[in-house]
Tab-separated table of C-alpha atoms in Angstrom:
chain	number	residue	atom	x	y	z
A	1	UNK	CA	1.016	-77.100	197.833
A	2	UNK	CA	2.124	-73.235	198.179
A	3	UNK	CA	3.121	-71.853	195.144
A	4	UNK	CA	6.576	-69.948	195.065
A	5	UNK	CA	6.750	-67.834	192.070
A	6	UNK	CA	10.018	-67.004	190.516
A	7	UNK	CA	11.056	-64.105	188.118
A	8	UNK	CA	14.260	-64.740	185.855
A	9	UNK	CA	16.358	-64.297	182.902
A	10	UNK	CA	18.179	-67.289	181.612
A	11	UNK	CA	21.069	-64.934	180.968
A	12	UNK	CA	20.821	-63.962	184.713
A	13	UNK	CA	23.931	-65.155	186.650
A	14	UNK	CA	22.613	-64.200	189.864
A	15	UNK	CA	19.417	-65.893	188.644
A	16	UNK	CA	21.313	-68.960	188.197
A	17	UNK	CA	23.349	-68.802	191.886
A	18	UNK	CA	19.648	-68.302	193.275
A	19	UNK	CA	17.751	-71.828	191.736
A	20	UNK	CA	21.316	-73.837	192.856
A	21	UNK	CA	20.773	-72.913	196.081
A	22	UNK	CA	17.264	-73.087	196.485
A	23	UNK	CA	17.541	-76.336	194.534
A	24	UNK	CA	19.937	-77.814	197.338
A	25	UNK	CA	17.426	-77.059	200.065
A	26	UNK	CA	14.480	-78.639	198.007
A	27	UNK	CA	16.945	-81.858	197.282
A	28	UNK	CA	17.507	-81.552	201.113
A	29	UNK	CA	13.966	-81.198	202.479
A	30	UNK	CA	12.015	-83.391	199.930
A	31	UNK	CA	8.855	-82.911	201.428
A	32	UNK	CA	8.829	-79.059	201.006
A	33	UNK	CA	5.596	-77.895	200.502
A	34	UNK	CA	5.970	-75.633	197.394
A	35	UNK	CA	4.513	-75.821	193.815
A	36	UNK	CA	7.641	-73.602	191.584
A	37	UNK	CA	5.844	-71.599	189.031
A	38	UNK	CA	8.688	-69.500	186.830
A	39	UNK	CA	8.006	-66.291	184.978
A	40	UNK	CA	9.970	-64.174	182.519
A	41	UNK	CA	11.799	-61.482	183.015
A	42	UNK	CA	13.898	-59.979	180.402
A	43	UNK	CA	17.130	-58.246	181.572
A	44	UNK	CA	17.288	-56.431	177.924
A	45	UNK	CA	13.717	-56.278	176.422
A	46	UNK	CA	14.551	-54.055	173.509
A	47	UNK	CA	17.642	-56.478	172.933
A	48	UNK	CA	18.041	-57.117	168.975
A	49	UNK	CA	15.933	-60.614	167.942
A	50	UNK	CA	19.557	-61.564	166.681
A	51	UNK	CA	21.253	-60.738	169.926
A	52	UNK	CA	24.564	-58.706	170.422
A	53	UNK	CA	28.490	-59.321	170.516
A	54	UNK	CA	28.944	-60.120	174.406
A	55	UNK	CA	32.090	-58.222	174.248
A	56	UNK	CA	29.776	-54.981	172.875
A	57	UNK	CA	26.891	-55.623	175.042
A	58	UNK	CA	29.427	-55.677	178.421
A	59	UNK	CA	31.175	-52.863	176.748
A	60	UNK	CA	27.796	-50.606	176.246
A	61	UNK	CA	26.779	-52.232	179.957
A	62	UNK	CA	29.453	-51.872	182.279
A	63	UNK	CA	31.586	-48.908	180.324
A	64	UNK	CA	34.849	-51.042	179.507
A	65	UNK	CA	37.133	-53.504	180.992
A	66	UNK	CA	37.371	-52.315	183.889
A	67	UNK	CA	33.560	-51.933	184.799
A	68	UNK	CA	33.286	-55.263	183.564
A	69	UNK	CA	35.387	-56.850	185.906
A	70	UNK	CA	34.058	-54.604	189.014
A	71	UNK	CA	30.587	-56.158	187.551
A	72	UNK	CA	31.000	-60.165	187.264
A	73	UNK	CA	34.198	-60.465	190.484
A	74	UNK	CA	30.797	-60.852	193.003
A	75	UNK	CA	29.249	-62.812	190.635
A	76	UNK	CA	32.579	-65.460	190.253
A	77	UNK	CA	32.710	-65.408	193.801
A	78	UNK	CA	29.243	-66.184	194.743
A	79	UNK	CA	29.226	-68.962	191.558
A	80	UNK	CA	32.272	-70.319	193.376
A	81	UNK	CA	30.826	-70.325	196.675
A	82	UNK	CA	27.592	-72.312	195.185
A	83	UNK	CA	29.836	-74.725	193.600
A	84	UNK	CA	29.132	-73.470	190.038
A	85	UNK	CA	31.178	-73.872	187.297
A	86	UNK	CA	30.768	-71.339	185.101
A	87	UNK	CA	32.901	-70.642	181.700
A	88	UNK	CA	32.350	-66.668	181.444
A	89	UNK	CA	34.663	-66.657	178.177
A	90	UNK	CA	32.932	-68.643	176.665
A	91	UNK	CA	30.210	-66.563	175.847
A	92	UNK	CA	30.631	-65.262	172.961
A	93	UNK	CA	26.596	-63.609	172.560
A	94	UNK	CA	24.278	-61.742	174.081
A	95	UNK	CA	20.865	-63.361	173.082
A	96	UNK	CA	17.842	-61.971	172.952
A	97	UNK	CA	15.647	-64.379	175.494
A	98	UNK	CA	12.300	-63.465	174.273
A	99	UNK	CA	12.375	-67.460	172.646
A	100	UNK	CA	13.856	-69.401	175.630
A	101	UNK	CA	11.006	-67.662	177.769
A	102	UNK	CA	8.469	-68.937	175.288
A	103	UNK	CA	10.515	-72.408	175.774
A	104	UNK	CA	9.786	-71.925	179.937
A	105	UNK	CA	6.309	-71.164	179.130
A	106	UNK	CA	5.385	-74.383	177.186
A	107	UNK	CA	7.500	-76.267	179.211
A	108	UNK	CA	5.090	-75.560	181.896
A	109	UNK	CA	1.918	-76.827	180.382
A	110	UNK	CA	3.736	-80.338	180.047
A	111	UNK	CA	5.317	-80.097	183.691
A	112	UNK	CA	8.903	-79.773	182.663
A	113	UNK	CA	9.269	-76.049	183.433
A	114	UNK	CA	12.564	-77.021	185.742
A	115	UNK	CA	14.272	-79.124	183.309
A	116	UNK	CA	14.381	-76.773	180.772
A	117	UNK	CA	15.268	-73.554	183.074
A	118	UNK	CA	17.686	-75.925	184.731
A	119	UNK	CA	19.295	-76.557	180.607
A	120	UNK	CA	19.119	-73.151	180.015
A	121	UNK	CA	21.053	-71.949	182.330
A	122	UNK	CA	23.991	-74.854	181.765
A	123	UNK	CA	24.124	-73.697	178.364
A	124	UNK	CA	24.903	-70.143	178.577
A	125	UNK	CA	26.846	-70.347	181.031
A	126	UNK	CA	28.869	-73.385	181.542
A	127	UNK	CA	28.808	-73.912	177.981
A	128	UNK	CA	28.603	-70.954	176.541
A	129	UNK	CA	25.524	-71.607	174.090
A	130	UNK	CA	23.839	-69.075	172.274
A	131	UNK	CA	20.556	-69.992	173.814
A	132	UNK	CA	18.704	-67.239	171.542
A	133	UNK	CA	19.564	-70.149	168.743
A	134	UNK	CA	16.146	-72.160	167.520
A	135	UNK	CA	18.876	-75.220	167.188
A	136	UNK	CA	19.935	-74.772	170.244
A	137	UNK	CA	16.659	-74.096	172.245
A	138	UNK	CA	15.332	-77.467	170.276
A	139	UNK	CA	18.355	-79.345	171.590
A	140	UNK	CA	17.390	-78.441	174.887
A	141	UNK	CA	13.989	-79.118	174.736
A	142	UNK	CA	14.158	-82.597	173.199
A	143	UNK	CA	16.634	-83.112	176.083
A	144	UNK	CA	14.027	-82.247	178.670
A	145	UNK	CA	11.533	-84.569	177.485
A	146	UNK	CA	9.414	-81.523	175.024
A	147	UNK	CA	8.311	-82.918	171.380
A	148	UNK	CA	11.274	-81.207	169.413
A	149	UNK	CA	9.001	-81.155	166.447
A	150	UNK	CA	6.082	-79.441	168.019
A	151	UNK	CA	8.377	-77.468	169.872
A	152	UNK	CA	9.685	-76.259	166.450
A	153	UNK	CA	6.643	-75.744	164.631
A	154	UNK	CA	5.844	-72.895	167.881
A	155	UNK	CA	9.158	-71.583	166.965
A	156	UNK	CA	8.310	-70.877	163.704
A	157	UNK	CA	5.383	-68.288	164.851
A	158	UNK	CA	4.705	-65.642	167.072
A	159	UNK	CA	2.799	-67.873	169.449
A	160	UNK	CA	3.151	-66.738	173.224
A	161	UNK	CA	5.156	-64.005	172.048
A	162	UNK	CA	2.705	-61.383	173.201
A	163	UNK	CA	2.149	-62.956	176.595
A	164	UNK	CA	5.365	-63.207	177.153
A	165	UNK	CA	6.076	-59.064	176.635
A	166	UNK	CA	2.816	-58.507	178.830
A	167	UNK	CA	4.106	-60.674	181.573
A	168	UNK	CA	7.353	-58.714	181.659
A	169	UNK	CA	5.715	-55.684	181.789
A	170	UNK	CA	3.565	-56.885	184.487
A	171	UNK	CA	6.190	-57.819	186.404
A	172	UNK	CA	7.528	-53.787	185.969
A	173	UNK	CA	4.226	-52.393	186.923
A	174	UNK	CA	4.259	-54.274	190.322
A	175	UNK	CA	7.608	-53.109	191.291
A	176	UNK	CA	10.175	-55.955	190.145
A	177	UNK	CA	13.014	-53.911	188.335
A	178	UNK	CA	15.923	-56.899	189.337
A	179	UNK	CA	15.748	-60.883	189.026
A	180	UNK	CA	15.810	-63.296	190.636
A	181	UNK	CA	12.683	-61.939	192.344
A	182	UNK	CA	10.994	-64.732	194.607
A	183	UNK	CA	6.748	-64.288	195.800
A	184	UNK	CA	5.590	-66.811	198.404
A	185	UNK	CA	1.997	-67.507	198.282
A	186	UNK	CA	1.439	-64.660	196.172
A	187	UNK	CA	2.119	-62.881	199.602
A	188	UNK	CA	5.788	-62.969	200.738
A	189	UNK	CA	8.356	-61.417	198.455
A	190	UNK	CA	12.193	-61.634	198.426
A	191	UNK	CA	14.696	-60.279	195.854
A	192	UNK	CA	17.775	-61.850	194.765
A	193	UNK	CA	20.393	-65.311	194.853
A	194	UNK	CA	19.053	-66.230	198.679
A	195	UNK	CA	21.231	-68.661	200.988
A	196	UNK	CA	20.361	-72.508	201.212
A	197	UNK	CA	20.049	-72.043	204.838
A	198	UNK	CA	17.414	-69.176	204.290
A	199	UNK	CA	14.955	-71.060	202.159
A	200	UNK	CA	15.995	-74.742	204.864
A	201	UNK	CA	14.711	-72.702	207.648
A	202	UNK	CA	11.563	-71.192	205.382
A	203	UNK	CA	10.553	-75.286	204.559
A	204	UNK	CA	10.914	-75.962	208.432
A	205	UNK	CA	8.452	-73.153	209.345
A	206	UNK	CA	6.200	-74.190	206.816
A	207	UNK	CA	6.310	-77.671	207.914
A	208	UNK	CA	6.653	-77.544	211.709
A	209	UNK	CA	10.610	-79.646	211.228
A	210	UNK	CA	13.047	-77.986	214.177
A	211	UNK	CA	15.853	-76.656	212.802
């Protein structure tokens, strides 16, 4: 298998738009060759553990309405062009996604990693879940197949924590500053939401299949 690394932020629209439509070519080419290994990347690292007021976070991001809207129109229109559904207003909180990258983590050591980024991702934003929540990132790990008990007994520490600041910053000292950031075989690197028909003809080369 060749490992293709992924950088993200739950809270990442574009991040979203980019595993829909590498997840239709890998649904569409089942015998792709790659091993998907995801790693955290936090948008807002010095974000409150408690989160923020989306309407004050866009406000102190974007500088008003206005910027807002000039923001999150390419992002409706790419969603819409993916076929995503996504309920903007519904979002009612920034989180802090220090917790739902622990969440990724462990949900890596029991194989599960794209069930839970896959129920992250719903939450926020088609259902506008405050997936900073320990109820909520529970929910969503019982639903991907994760012990919710044991899962909440690692809530209750710090463990991971620490890895998972390093790993950001890791990810800043080797020259990712946006997400989705993509790494092929630790060799080839792309940045941001890439066309189906990019990563179809990348699975063909791999695997000798004309286009």
């Amino acid at each position: 298998m060749i490992p293709l690394d992924i950088w993200s932020d739950p809270i990442c629209p574009w991040c979203y738009i980019g595993k829909t439509q590498l997840g239709r070519a890998l649904e569409s080419r089942p015998d792709h060759p790659f091993e998907i290994r995801w790693h955290p990347f936090q948008l807002n690292p010095d974000m409150p553990p408690e989160g923020m007021a989306r309407q004050e976070y866009l406000s102190l991001k974007f500088g008003g309405d206005q910027g807002v809207l000039d923001a999150y129109a390419p992002v409706v229109q790419a969603a819409e062009e993916a076929g995503l559904k996504l309920d903007l207003p519904a979002i009612t909180r920034t989180p802090n996604t220090l917790d739902a990258h622990r969440l990724i983590h462990w949900a890596g050591l029991e194989g599960r990693q794209g069930a839970v980024v896959s129920g992250l991702f719903r939450a926020y934003f088609c259902e506008g879940r405050d997936i900073g929540d320990r109820e909520v990132l529970l929910d969503l790990a019982a639903q991907s197949g994760l012990l919710r008990d044991l899962i909440a007994r690692l809530l209750d520490t710090d463990a991971d924590a620490q890895m998972i600041r390093e790993a950001d910053r890791a990810a800043r000292s080797r020259g990712i500053q946006s997400v989705p950031f993509f790494m092929l075989d630790q060799q080839y690197a792309v940045s941001g939401a890439q066309p189906t028909e990019l990563w179809h003809s990348v699975i063909d080369d791999l695997t000798g299949t004309p286009g």
